[in-house]
Structures are given as structure tokens and as C-alpha cells.
Amino acid sequence: VTTVVVFADGRLDQLPGAAREATAIARAASGASGKAIGVYVGSKVAAGEFARAGLDKVHHLDRTESKVPSNAQIAESVAKVAREQNARLIVVNGTTRGRDLVGRLAVSFDAAAATAVTQLEVTSGDSIRVSRPVFGGRATQELELLGPRAVVSLKGHAFPAGEPTASAAPIEPLGLPDGASDKVLGFTPAGGASGPELGEATIVVSGGRGLKGPESFHLVEELAQSLGAAVGASRAVTDAGWRPTSLQVGQTGKSVSPQLYIAVGISGAIQHLVGMMSSRVIVAINSDPQAPIFRVADYGIVGDAAKIVPALTQEIRRVRGSA
Ligand SMILES: Cc1cc2nc3c(=O)[nH]c(=O)nc-3n(C[C@H](O)[C@H](O)[C@H](O)COP(=O)(O)OP(=O)(O)OC[C@H]3O[C@@H](n4cnc5c(N)ncnc54)[C@H](O)[C@@H]3O)c2cc1C
């Protein structure tokens, strides 16, 4: 592999972690002598950070205006960059747009494709091997992507993010083909969540059915607040309408990979575990010592959440001097 194109996108002025993860993988795949060329769709400030993520060049599409090109146009532009660079591989970050682009890129770039990849290896024979979770994380599929070109999207948080570099790569505007544009009519905040964004937070405190009812869920929110953490929930909680689905962690919710994950009153069903298992340190609070969550937990507290959580919150506030 000599040249790898990295596609990344974001909505804010800060470069998302997913973009750094994709860049680190592209850099590793291109090898010491290869090139990594970035395409960023998002703000100018974030594109500037992207240029310092370890790339040789960045093509930037400013999409802070309300009129944005369609994903079909973006895919065509990214494929054009890849063809011009004679790239072997396109790495797409694990965002909503990223997922939408993979199929289009596979066609425009005439490439083998794999989505939600958690491992990527380039063998000495220049073959690209990837792993991806299937059947809701119960099995891992290993694939060899045959053919001269490949496109993969990454599963969020599956790879370590690279460190910023001292020098910045040159930034050029991304040219767009003619075609229909999309018009963004607006964004509706998901609601219910205060504090850091769940997918990017370094600490997450999640609550489950063990909290007994919506009237007790504030215990989880207060613990989260005392730690500056994001709030998450099991599907039992979101299905019951105690909290919005935007907080759901797991197979059909968000994948999180914080430094610290605290699971309160969550049994640890496999569909929940696949969304948080890669957290660095897992703490479980559950009244049942046999609960499966304890099998993945680094620290476990057996007892009633209604008693333990307020005591923990109080102690954290005391230690942090915010009582
Ligand atoms: C296709 C599919 C997709 C799914 N996707 C997801 C997903 O994305 N995310 C997800 O979370 N689930 C998902 N599920 C559901 C999943 O299988 C579980 O049903 C769900 O995670 C259970 O939520 P829970 O742990 O909060 O509730 P429960 O399984 O009811 O567990 C409650 C826990 O609280 C403990 N408890 C009870 N009282 C107390 C107390 N006083 N103090 C402390 N602990 C107490 C109990 O011991 C128990 O372990 C999915 C299921 C399917 C079939």
C-alpha cells in the first residue's frame, strides 16, 4: 500500500476523535514511504486540526453553510481524489455520513468494501485484511479484501487516535461535480442530555432497569454531573420511555469507549456490552452478585443502587470540593 485516502467529517469547530482514529489507521496502512491524503467535510478550524493529524495533504469542503452538497456529490469528489492519487485504500471515519459514503465509494472507486471495521492489517503481499463484528458482536468476521482497490469504514472508538503533529499539511479546497444539492432544514437537539456528548465523553455513567423507575434516574444524572460525565442508559430504560433513545448504549444504540464507564443497575446483556466493552475501566453497581455485568467489570459494588449511588455522589463532590 502506498497511498491511502482518509475521509472524515464533523459538525463542530473541534476535530472529532473519529477523524484522528481514521488518520492513524491510514498512516499505519500506507507504511513509512507511503502517503496519506485527507478529505475533510466540516468547518475550517477543524480542517486546520485535521492538517495537523499526520496527513500529507488535506482537501477541505466547508459545509458550515446551510446549502450542502449531497453525499452522492461528495462520494464522487472523494473517489476522484483517490483515482488521481492512484490510492490503494480509502479509510472512512465511523460517522453517519461516513457510513452512507462507503457503498457509493465502492461503486465510484470500483473497490472492495467493508463497514464497521475493528481491525485492519496490510500483509507483506499487499493484501488488506479486516475484522468486523457480526451478529450483534457475538462473532468476529475476518475478511480479505481482494482486488486492487478497497474502501473501509471504521467502527468508532475501535482504534487509538493519533497524536497531533508539529507541522501542518497543505489544505486545498475540494472540487465538487455538478449535481443536486441537499438543503439542511435544521437540527433538532436530541434532548435529555446535558454535559459532554455521549460518544466522545471520557467518563460515562449509565443507568438501567435496576433504578426501578424514571423518578430514580436523577441519581445517575447527579453522579454523572459530579464527575463531569455523560449520561447513558440501557435499552430497558429508553424502551420504557424513562429517558430518550439518544442516551441508549449498545448494539442498537451508541458505542462508547470512555476511560471510565459506570453501569448502575444494568444486568450486562450482550447487546449492552457490545456498546461499552472497550471502555478502559468498567465499574458496575448491581444488587445481584451473579449479574453478567460483573464478568466484564474491573470493579464491582454489590448492593442497592438507591443507597450506593447517592453516597458515591456525595463522596465525589466532597473530594472534588464541590459539595
Ligand atoms: C436485537 C436487540 C438489540 C438490543 N439492543 C440493546 C442496546 O443497544 N442496548 C441495551 O442496553 N440493550 C439492548 N437490548 C436489550 C438487552 O437484551 C437487555 O434487555 C437490556 O440491556 C436490559 O436492560 P437492563 O440491564 O437495564 O435491565 P435488566 O436486564 O432488567 O437488568 C436490571 C439489573 O438491575 C439489577 N438491579 C435490580 N434492582 C437493583 C437495585 N436496587 N440496585 C442495583 N441493581 C439492581 C438487577 O440485578 C439486574 O441485573 C437489545 C435486545 C435485542 C434483542
CSV table of C-alpha atoms and ligand atoms in Angstrom, one decimal:
chain,number,residue,atom,x,y,z
A,1,VAL,CA,0.0,0.0,0.0
A,2,THR,CA,1.5,3.3,-1.0
A,3,THR,CA,-1.3,5.9,-0.9
A,4,VAL,CA,-4.3,5.9,1.4
A,5,VAL,CA,-7.1,8.5,1.3
A,6,VAL,CA,-8.8,9.3,4.6
A,7,PHE,CA,-12.4,10.7,4.6
A,8,ALA,CA,-13.5,12.5,7.8
A,9,ASP,CA,-16.3,14.8,8.7
A,10,GLY,CA,-17.7,16.7,11.7
A,11,ARG,CA,-20.2,19.5,12.6
A,12,LEU,CA,-18.2,21.4,15.2
A,13,ASP,CA,-15.1,23.5,15.2
A,14,GLN,CA,-13.2,20.7,17.0
A,15,LEU,CA,-11.8,17.8,15.0
A,16,PRO,CA,-13.8,14.6,16.1
A,17,GLY,CA,-11.8,11.7,17.6
A,18,ALA,CA,-13.1,9.5,14.8
A,19,ALA,CA,-11.0,11.6,12.3
A,20,ARG,CA,-7.8,11.1,14.3
A,21,GLU,CA,-8.6,7.4,14.6
A,22,ALA,CA,-9.0,7.1,10.8
A,23,THR,CA,-5.8,9.1,10.2
A,24,ALA,CA,-3.8,6.9,12.5
A,25,ILE,CA,-5.0,3.7,10.7
A,26,ALA,CA,-4.4,5.3,7.2
A,27,ARG,CA,-0.9,6.3,8.3
A,28,ALA,CA,-0.1,2.8,9.5
A,29,ALA,CA,-1.6,1.2,6.3
A,30,SER,CA,0.4,3.5,4.0
A,31,GLY,CA,3.7,2.4,5.6
A,32,ALA,CA,6.7,4.6,6.1
A,33,SER,CA,7.2,5.5,2.5
A,34,GLY,CA,3.5,5.9,1.6
A,35,LYS,CA,1.2,8.9,1.5
A,36,ALA,CA,-1.9,9.6,3.5
A,37,ILE,CA,-4.2,12.2,1.8
A,38,GLY,CA,-7.2,13.6,3.8
A,39,VAL,CA,-10.6,14.8,2.8
A,40,TYR,CA,-12.5,16.8,5.4
A,41,VAL,CA,-16.1,17.9,5.3
A,42,GLY,CA,-16.8,20.4,8.0
A,43,SER,CA,-15.5,23.7,9.5
A,44,LYS,CA,-12.3,25.5,8.5
A,45,VAL,CA,-11.0,25.3,12.1
A,46,ALA,CA,-11.5,21.5,12.3
A,47,ALA,CA,-9.9,21.1,8.9
A,48,GLY,CA,-6.9,23.0,10.3
A,49,GLU,CA,-6.6,20.5,13.1
A,50,PHE,CA,-7.0,17.7,10.6
A,51,ALA,CA,-4.0,19.1,8.7
A,52,ARG,CA,-2.0,18.5,11.9
A,53,ALA,CA,-3.2,15.0,12.4
A,54,GLY,CA,-0.4,13.3,10.4
A,55,LEU,CA,-1.5,13.7,6.8
A,56,ASP,CA,0.5,14.8,3.7
A,57,LYS,CA,-2.3,16.9,2.2
A,58,VAL,CA,-5.9,17.8,3.1
A,59,HIS,CA,-8.8,18.6,0.7
A,60,HIS,CA,-11.4,20.6,2.5
A,61,LEU,CA,-15.1,21.2,1.9
A,62,ASP,CA,-16.5,23.9,4.1
A,63,ARG,CA,-20.0,22.8,5.0
A,64,THR,CA,-20.9,25.4,7.5
A,65,GLU,CA,-23.3,27.0,5.1
A,66,SER,CA,-26.9,25.8,5.0
A,67,LYS,CA,-26.7,24.6,1.4
A,68,VAL,CA,-24.6,21.5,1.4
A,69,PRO,CA,-23.7,19.1,-1.4
A,70,SER,CA,-25.3,15.7,-1.4
A,71,ASN,CA,-23.5,12.6,-0.3
A,72,ALA,CA,-23.5,11.4,-3.9
A,73,GLN,CA,-21.5,14.5,-5.0
A,74,ILE,CA,-19.1,14.2,-2.0
A,75,ALA,CA,-18.5,10.5,-2.8
A,76,GLU,CA,-17.8,11.4,-6.5
A,77,SER,CA,-15.2,14.0,-5.3
A,78,VAL,CA,-13.5,11.7,-2.8
A,79,ALA,CA,-13.3,8.9,-5.5
A,80,LYS,CA,-11.8,11.5,-7.9
A,81,VAL,CA,-9.1,12.4,-5.3
A,82,ALA,CA,-8.4,8.6,-4.8
A,83,ARG,CA,-8.2,7.9,-8.5
A,84,GLU,CA,-5.8,10.9,-9.1
A,85,GLN,CA,-3.6,9.8,-6.3
A,86,ASN,CA,-3.7,6.2,-7.5
A,87,ALA,CA,-4.8,5.2,-4.0
A,88,ARG,CA,-5.0,1.6,-2.9
A,89,LEU,CA,-7.3,2.2,0.0
A,90,ILE,CA,-9.9,4.7,1.2
A,91,VAL,CA,-10.5,4.8,5.0
A,92,VAL,CA,-13.8,6.4,6.1
A,93,ASN,CA,-14.4,7.5,9.6
A,94,GLY,CA,-17.3,5.9,11.5
A,95,THR,CA,-19.8,8.7,11.3
A,96,THR,CA,-23.4,8.8,9.9
A,97,ARG,CA,-22.1,10.4,6.6
A,98,GLY,CA,-19.1,8.1,6.6
A,99,ARG,CA,-21.4,5.0,6.7
A,100,ASP,CA,-23.5,6.5,3.9
A,101,LEU,CA,-20.5,7.1,1.7
A,102,VAL,CA,-19.0,3.6,1.8
A,103,GLY,CA,-21.4,2.0,-0.7
A,104,ARG,CA,-21.2,5.0,-3.1
A,105,LEU,CA,-17.4,4.9,-2.9
A,106,ALA,CA,-17.3,1.2,-3.6
A,107,VAL,CA,-19.1,1.9,-6.8
A,108,SER,CA,-17.4,5.2,-7.9
A,109,PHE,CA,-13.9,3.9,-6.9
A,110,ASP,CA,-14.6,0.3,-8.1
A,111,ALA,CA,-13.4,-1.1,-4.8
A,112,ALA,CA,-14.0,-4.0,-2.4
A,113,ALA,CA,-15.7,-2.7,0.7
A,114,ALA,CA,-16.2,-3.5,4.4
A,115,THR,CA,-18.0,-1.5,7.0
A,116,ALA,CA,-17.6,-1.0,10.8
A,117,VAL,CA,-14.1,-2.5,10.8
A,118,THR,CA,-12.4,-3.0,14.1
A,119,GLN,CA,-9.0,-4.3,12.8
A,120,LEU,CA,-7.1,-3.6,9.7
A,121,GLU,CA,-3.9,-5.2,8.6
A,122,VAL,CA,-1.8,-4.9,5.4
A,123,THR,CA,0.2,-8.0,4.8
A,124,SER,CA,3.6,-8.0,3.1
A,125,GLY,CA,1.9,-9.3,-0.1
A,126,ASP,CA,-0.1,-6.0,-0.1
A,127,SER,CA,-3.4,-7.8,0.8
A,128,ILE,CA,-5.8,-5.9,3.1
A,129,ARG,CA,-7.3,-8.0,5.9
A,130,VAL,CA,-10.0,-6.6,8.2
A,131,SER,CA,-12.1,-7.8,11.1
A,132,ARG,CA,-15.6,-6.7,11.9
A,133,PRO,CA,-18.2,-7.7,14.5
A,134,VAL,CA,-21.2,-9.5,13.2
A,135,PHE,CA,-24.4,-11.0,14.8
A,136,GLY,CA,-24.5,-8.1,17.3
A,137,GLY,CA,-21.0,-8.7,18.4
A,138,ARG,CA,-21.4,-12.4,19.1
A,139,ALA,CA,-18.8,-13.2,16.4
A,140,THR,CA,-16.0,-11.5,14.6
A,141,GLN,CA,-15.8,-11.9,10.8
A,142,GLU,CA,-12.3,-11.8,9.2
A,143,LEU,CA,-12.2,-10.7,5.6
A,144,GLU,CA,-9.5,-10.4,3.0
A,145,LEU,CA,-10.4,-7.5,0.6
A,146,LEU,CA,-9.4,-8.8,-2.9
A,147,GLY,CA,-8.7,-6.6,-5.9
A,148,PRO,CA,-6.5,-3.6,-6.5
A,149,ARG,CA,-8.7,-1.1,-4.5
A,150,ALA,CA,-10.6,-1.1,-1.2
A,151,VAL,CA,-12.7,1.1,0.9
A,152,VAL,CA,-13.4,0.6,4.6
A,153,SER,CA,-15.4,2.4,7.2
A,154,LEU,CA,-14.2,2.2,10.8
A,155,LYS,CA,-16.2,1.4,13.9
A,156,GLY,CA,-16.0,4.3,16.2
A,157,HIS,CA,-13.5,4.0,19.1
A,158,ALA,CA,-12.1,0.7,17.8
A,159,PHE,CA,-8.7,2.3,17.0
A,160,PRO,CA,-6.4,4.6,19.1
A,161,ALA,CA,-6.3,8.2,17.9
A,162,GLY,CA,-3.1,9.6,16.6
A,163,GLU,CA,-1.2,12.5,18.3
A,164,PRO,CA,-1.2,15.9,16.6
A,165,THR,CA,1.9,16.7,14.6
A,166,ALA,CA,4.0,19.9,14.9
A,167,SER,CA,3.8,20.8,11.2
A,168,ALA,CA,0.6,21.2,9.2
A,169,ALA,CA,-0.2,19.6,5.8
A,170,PRO,CA,-1.2,22.0,3.0
A,171,ILE,CA,-5.0,22.5,2.6
A,172,GLU,CA,-6.8,22.7,-0.7
A,173,PRO,CA,-10.5,23.2,-1.4
A,174,LEU,CA,-12.3,20.0,-2.5
A,175,GLY,CA,-13.7,20.4,-6.0
A,176,LEU,CA,-17.3,19.2,-6.5
A,177,PRO,CA,-19.0,17.8,-9.5
A,178,ASP,CA,-22.3,19.4,-10.7
A,179,GLY,CA,-25.4,17.8,-9.3
A,180,ALA,CA,-28.3,18.2,-6.9
A,181,SER,CA,-27.5,19.7,-3.5
A,182,ASP,CA,-29.2,19.0,-0.2
A,183,LYS,CA,-30.6,21.8,1.9
A,184,VAL,CA,-30.3,21.3,5.7
A,185,LEU,CA,-33.6,22.5,7.2
A,186,GLY,CA,-32.3,22.4,10.7
A,187,PHE,CA,-31.1,20.3,13.6
A,188,THR,CA,-33.3,19.2,16.5
A,189,PRO,CA,-31.2,18.5,19.6
A,190,ALA,CA,-31.9,15.0,20.9
A,191,GLY,CA,-32.8,16.4,24.3
A,192,GLY,CA,-32.4,14.9,27.7
A,193,ALA,CA,-28.6,15.0,27.6
A,194,SER,CA,-26.7,17.7,29.4
A,195,GLY,CA,-22.9,17.6,29.9
A,196,PRO,CA,-20.5,16.1,27.4
A,197,GLU,CA,-21.6,14.3,24.3
A,198,LEU,CA,-22.1,10.6,25.0
A,199,GLY,CA,-20.0,9.2,22.1
A,200,GLU,CA,-17.0,11.4,22.9
A,201,ALA,CA,-17.1,11.6,26.7
A,202,THR,CA,-14.1,10.4,28.8
A,203,ILE,CA,-16.5,9.3,31.6
A,204,VAL,CA,-19.9,7.8,31.1
A,205,VAL,CA,-22.4,6.9,33.8
A,206,SER,CA,-25.3,4.7,32.6
A,207,GLY,CA,-28.4,3.6,34.3
A,208,GLY,CA,-30.6,0.5,33.8
A,209,ARG,CA,-33.8,-1.0,35.0
A,210,GLY,CA,-32.3,-1.6,38.4
A,211,LEU,CA,-33.1,2.0,39.1
A,212,LYS,CA,-36.8,0.9,39.3
A,213,GLY,CA,-38.4,3.9,37.7
A,214,PRO,CA,-37.9,7.3,36.0
A,215,GLU,CA,-38.2,9.0,39.3
A,216,SER,CA,-34.9,7.5,40.5
A,217,PHE,CA,-32.9,8.2,37.3
A,218,HIS,CA,-31.8,11.5,38.6
A,219,LEU,CA,-29.4,9.6,40.9
A,220,VAL,CA,-27.5,8.5,37.8
A,221,GLU,CA,-27.6,12.1,36.4
A,222,GLU,CA,-26.3,13.5,39.7
A,223,LEU,CA,-23.4,11.0,39.8
A,224,ALA,CA,-22.6,11.9,36.2
A,225,GLN,CA,-22.7,15.6,37.0
A,226,SER,CA,-20.4,15.2,40.0
A,227,LEU,CA,-17.8,13.6,37.7
A,228,GLY,CA,-18.3,15.8,34.6
A,229,ALA,CA,-19.5,12.7,32.8
A,230,ALA,CA,-22.0,12.0,30.1
A,231,VAL,CA,-25.3,10.1,30.9
A,232,GLY,CA,-26.1,6.8,29.2
A,233,ALA,CA,-28.9,4.2,29.6
A,234,SER,CA,-29.7,0.6,28.8
A,235,ARG,CA,-32.4,-0.1,26.3
A,236,ALA,CA,-34.7,-1.2,29.1
A,237,VAL,CA,-34.7,2.4,30.2
A,238,THR,CA,-35.1,4.0,26.8
A,239,ASP,CA,-37.8,1.5,25.7
A,240,ALA,CA,-39.8,2.2,28.8
A,241,GLY,CA,-39.5,5.9,28.0
A,242,TRP,CA,-37.7,6.9,31.2
A,243,ARG,CA,-35.1,8.7,29.1
A,244,PRO,CA,-34.8,9.4,25.3
A,245,THR,CA,-33.3,6.8,23.0
A,246,SER,CA,-30.4,9.2,22.2
A,247,LEU,CA,-28.9,8.0,25.6
A,248,GLN,CA,-29.0,4.3,24.7
A,249,VAL,CA,-25.7,2.5,24.8
A,250,GLY,CA,-25.3,-0.8,23.0
A,251,GLN,CA,-25.9,-2.7,19.8
A,252,THR,CA,-28.9,-0.7,18.7
A,253,GLY,CA,-27.7,2.5,20.5
A,254,LYS,CA,-24.3,4.3,20.7
A,255,SER,CA,-20.9,2.7,21.1
A,256,VAL,CA,-18.8,4.4,23.7
A,257,SER,CA,-15.2,3.8,24.8
A,258,PRO,CA,-14.5,6.1,27.7
A,259,GLN,CA,-11.7,6.0,30.2
A,260,LEU,CA,-14.3,5.1,32.9
A,261,TYR,CA,-17.8,3.5,32.4
A,262,ILE,CA,-20.0,3.2,35.4
A,263,ALA,CA,-23.0,0.9,34.9
A,264,VAL,CA,-25.8,1.3,37.5
A,265,GLY,CA,-28.5,-1.3,37.8
A,266,ILE,CA,-27.6,-2.8,34.4
A,267,SER,CA,-27.6,-6.6,34.0
A,268,GLY,CA,-25.0,-6.7,31.3
A,269,ALA,CA,-26.9,-8.3,28.3
A,270,ILE,CA,-24.6,-8.9,25.3
A,271,GLN,CA,-26.4,-6.2,23.3
A,272,HIS,CA,-25.5,-3.7,26.0
A,273,LEU,CA,-21.9,-5.0,26.4
A,274,VAL,CA,-21.0,-4.6,22.7
A,275,GLY,CA,-21.5,-0.9,23.1
A,276,MET,CA,-19.3,-0.3,26.1
A,277,MET,CA,-16.9,-3.3,26.5
A,278,SER,CA,-13.9,-1.4,25.1
A,279,SER,CA,-14.1,1.2,27.9
A,280,ARG,CA,-10.8,1.3,29.8
A,281,VAL,CA,-12.1,0.9,33.3
A,282,ILE,CA,-15.6,-0.5,34.0
A,283,VAL,CA,-17.4,-0.2,37.3
A,284,ALA,CA,-20.6,-2.0,38.0
A,285,ILE,CA,-23.2,-1.3,40.7
A,286,ASN,CA,-25.7,-4.1,40.9
A,287,SER,CA,-27.7,-5.9,43.7
A,288,ASP,CA,-27.2,-9.3,42.1
A,289,PRO,CA,-23.7,-10.7,42.5
A,290,GLN,CA,-24.4,-13.1,39.6
A,291,ALA,CA,-25.2,-10.3,37.2
A,292,PRO,CA,-23.3,-10.8,33.9
A,293,ILE,CA,-22.0,-7.2,34.0
A,294,PHE,CA,-19.6,-8.2,36.8
A,295,ARG,CA,-17.8,-10.5,34.2
A,296,VAL,CA,-16.6,-7.5,32.3
A,297,ALA,CA,-16.3,-5.1,35.2
A,298,ASP,CA,-12.9,-4.1,36.7
A,299,TYR,CA,-14.6,-3.0,39.9
A,300,GLY,CA,-17.9,-4.2,41.3
A,301,ILE,CA,-20.1,-3.0,44.0
A,302,VAL,CA,-22.9,-5.4,45.1
A,303,GLY,CA,-25.8,-3.6,46.6
A,304,ASP,CA,-28.8,-1.3,46.2
A,305,ALA,CA,-28.2,1.5,43.7
A,306,ALA,CA,-30.6,3.7,45.6
A,307,LYS,CA,-28.3,3.7,48.6
A,308,ILE,CA,-24.9,3.4,46.9
A,309,VAL,CA,-25.2,6.0,44.2
A,310,PRO,CA,-26.2,9.0,46.4
A,311,ALA,CA,-23.4,8.1,48.8
A,312,LEU,CA,-20.9,7.9,46.0
A,313,THR,CA,-22.1,11.2,44.5
A,314,GLN,CA,-21.7,12.9,47.9
A,315,GLU,CA,-18.2,11.5,48.4
A,316,ILE,CA,-17.1,12.5,44.9
A,317,ARG,CA,-18.5,16.1,45.5
A,318,ARG,CA,-16.7,16.2,48.8
A,319,VAL,CA,-13.3,15.0,47.4
A,320,ARG,CA,-13.7,17.4,44.4
A,321,GLY,CA,-14.6,20.2,46.7
A,322,SER,CA,-18.0,20.9,45.1
A,323,ALA,CA,-20.3,19.8,48.0
B,1,LIG,C1,-31.9,-7.0,18.8
B,1,LIG,C2,-31.7,-6.5,20.2
B,1,LIG,C3,-31.0,-5.3,20.4
B,1,LIG,C4,-30.8,-4.7,21.7
B,1,LIG,N1,-30.0,-3.6,21.8
B,1,LIG,C5,-29.7,-3.2,23.0
B,1,LIG,C6,-28.9,-2.0,23.2
B,1,LIG,O1,-28.5,-1.4,22.3
B,1,LIG,N2,-28.6,-1.6,24.5
B,1,LIG,C7,-29.1,-2.2,25.6
B,1,LIG,O2,-28.8,-1.8,26.7
B,1,LIG,N3,-29.9,-3.3,25.4
B,1,LIG,C8,-30.2,-3.8,24.2
B,1,LIG,N4,-31.1,-4.8,24.1
B,1,LIG,C9,-31.8,-5.4,25.3
B,1,LIG,C10,-30.9,-6.2,26.1
B,1,LIG,O3,-31.0,-7.6,25.7
B,1,LIG,C11,-31.4,-6.1,27.6
B,1,LIG,O4,-32.8,-6.5,27.6
B,1,LIG,C12,-31.3,-4.8,28.2
B,1,LIG,O5,-29.9,-4.3,28.1
B,1,LIG,C13,-31.6,-4.9,29.7
B,1,LIG,O6,-31.5,-3.6,30.3
B,1,LIG,P1,-31.1,-3.5,31.9
B,1,LIG,O7,-29.8,-4.2,32.1
B,1,LIG,O8,-31.3,-2.1,32.3
B,1,LIG,O9,-32.4,-4.3,32.6
B,1,LIG,P2,-32.4,-5.8,33.2
B,1,LIG,O10,-31.9,-6.8,32.4
B,1,LIG,O11,-33.8,-5.9,33.8
B,1,LIG,O12,-31.4,-5.6,34.5
B,1,LIG,C14,-31.6,-4.8,35.6
B,1,LIG,C15,-30.5,-5.1,36.5
B,1,LIG,O13,-30.6,-4.3,37.7
B,1,LIG,C16,-30.2,-5.0,38.8
B,1,LIG,N5,-31.0,-4.4,40.0
B,1,LIG,C17,-32.2,-4.6,40.4
B,1,LIG,N6,-32.5,-3.9,41.4
B,1,LIG,C18,-31.4,-3.2,41.7
B,1,LIG,C19,-31.0,-2.3,42.8
B,1,LIG,N7,-31.9,-1.9,43.7
B,1,LIG,N8,-29.8,-1.8,42.8
B,1,LIG,C20,-28.9,-2.2,41.9
B,1,LIG,N9,-29.1,-3.1,40.9
B,1,LIG,C21,-30.4,-3.6,40.8
B,1,LIG,C22,-30.7,-6.4,38.5
B,1,LIG,O14,-29.9,-7.4,39.3
B,1,LIG,C23,-30.4,-6.5,37.0
B,1,LIG,O15,-29.1,-7.0,36.8
B,1,LIG,C24,-31.3,-5.4,22.8
B,1,LIG,C25,-32.0,-6.6,22.6
B,1,LIG,C26,-32.2,-7.1,21.4
B,1,LIG,C27,-33.0,-8.4,21.2
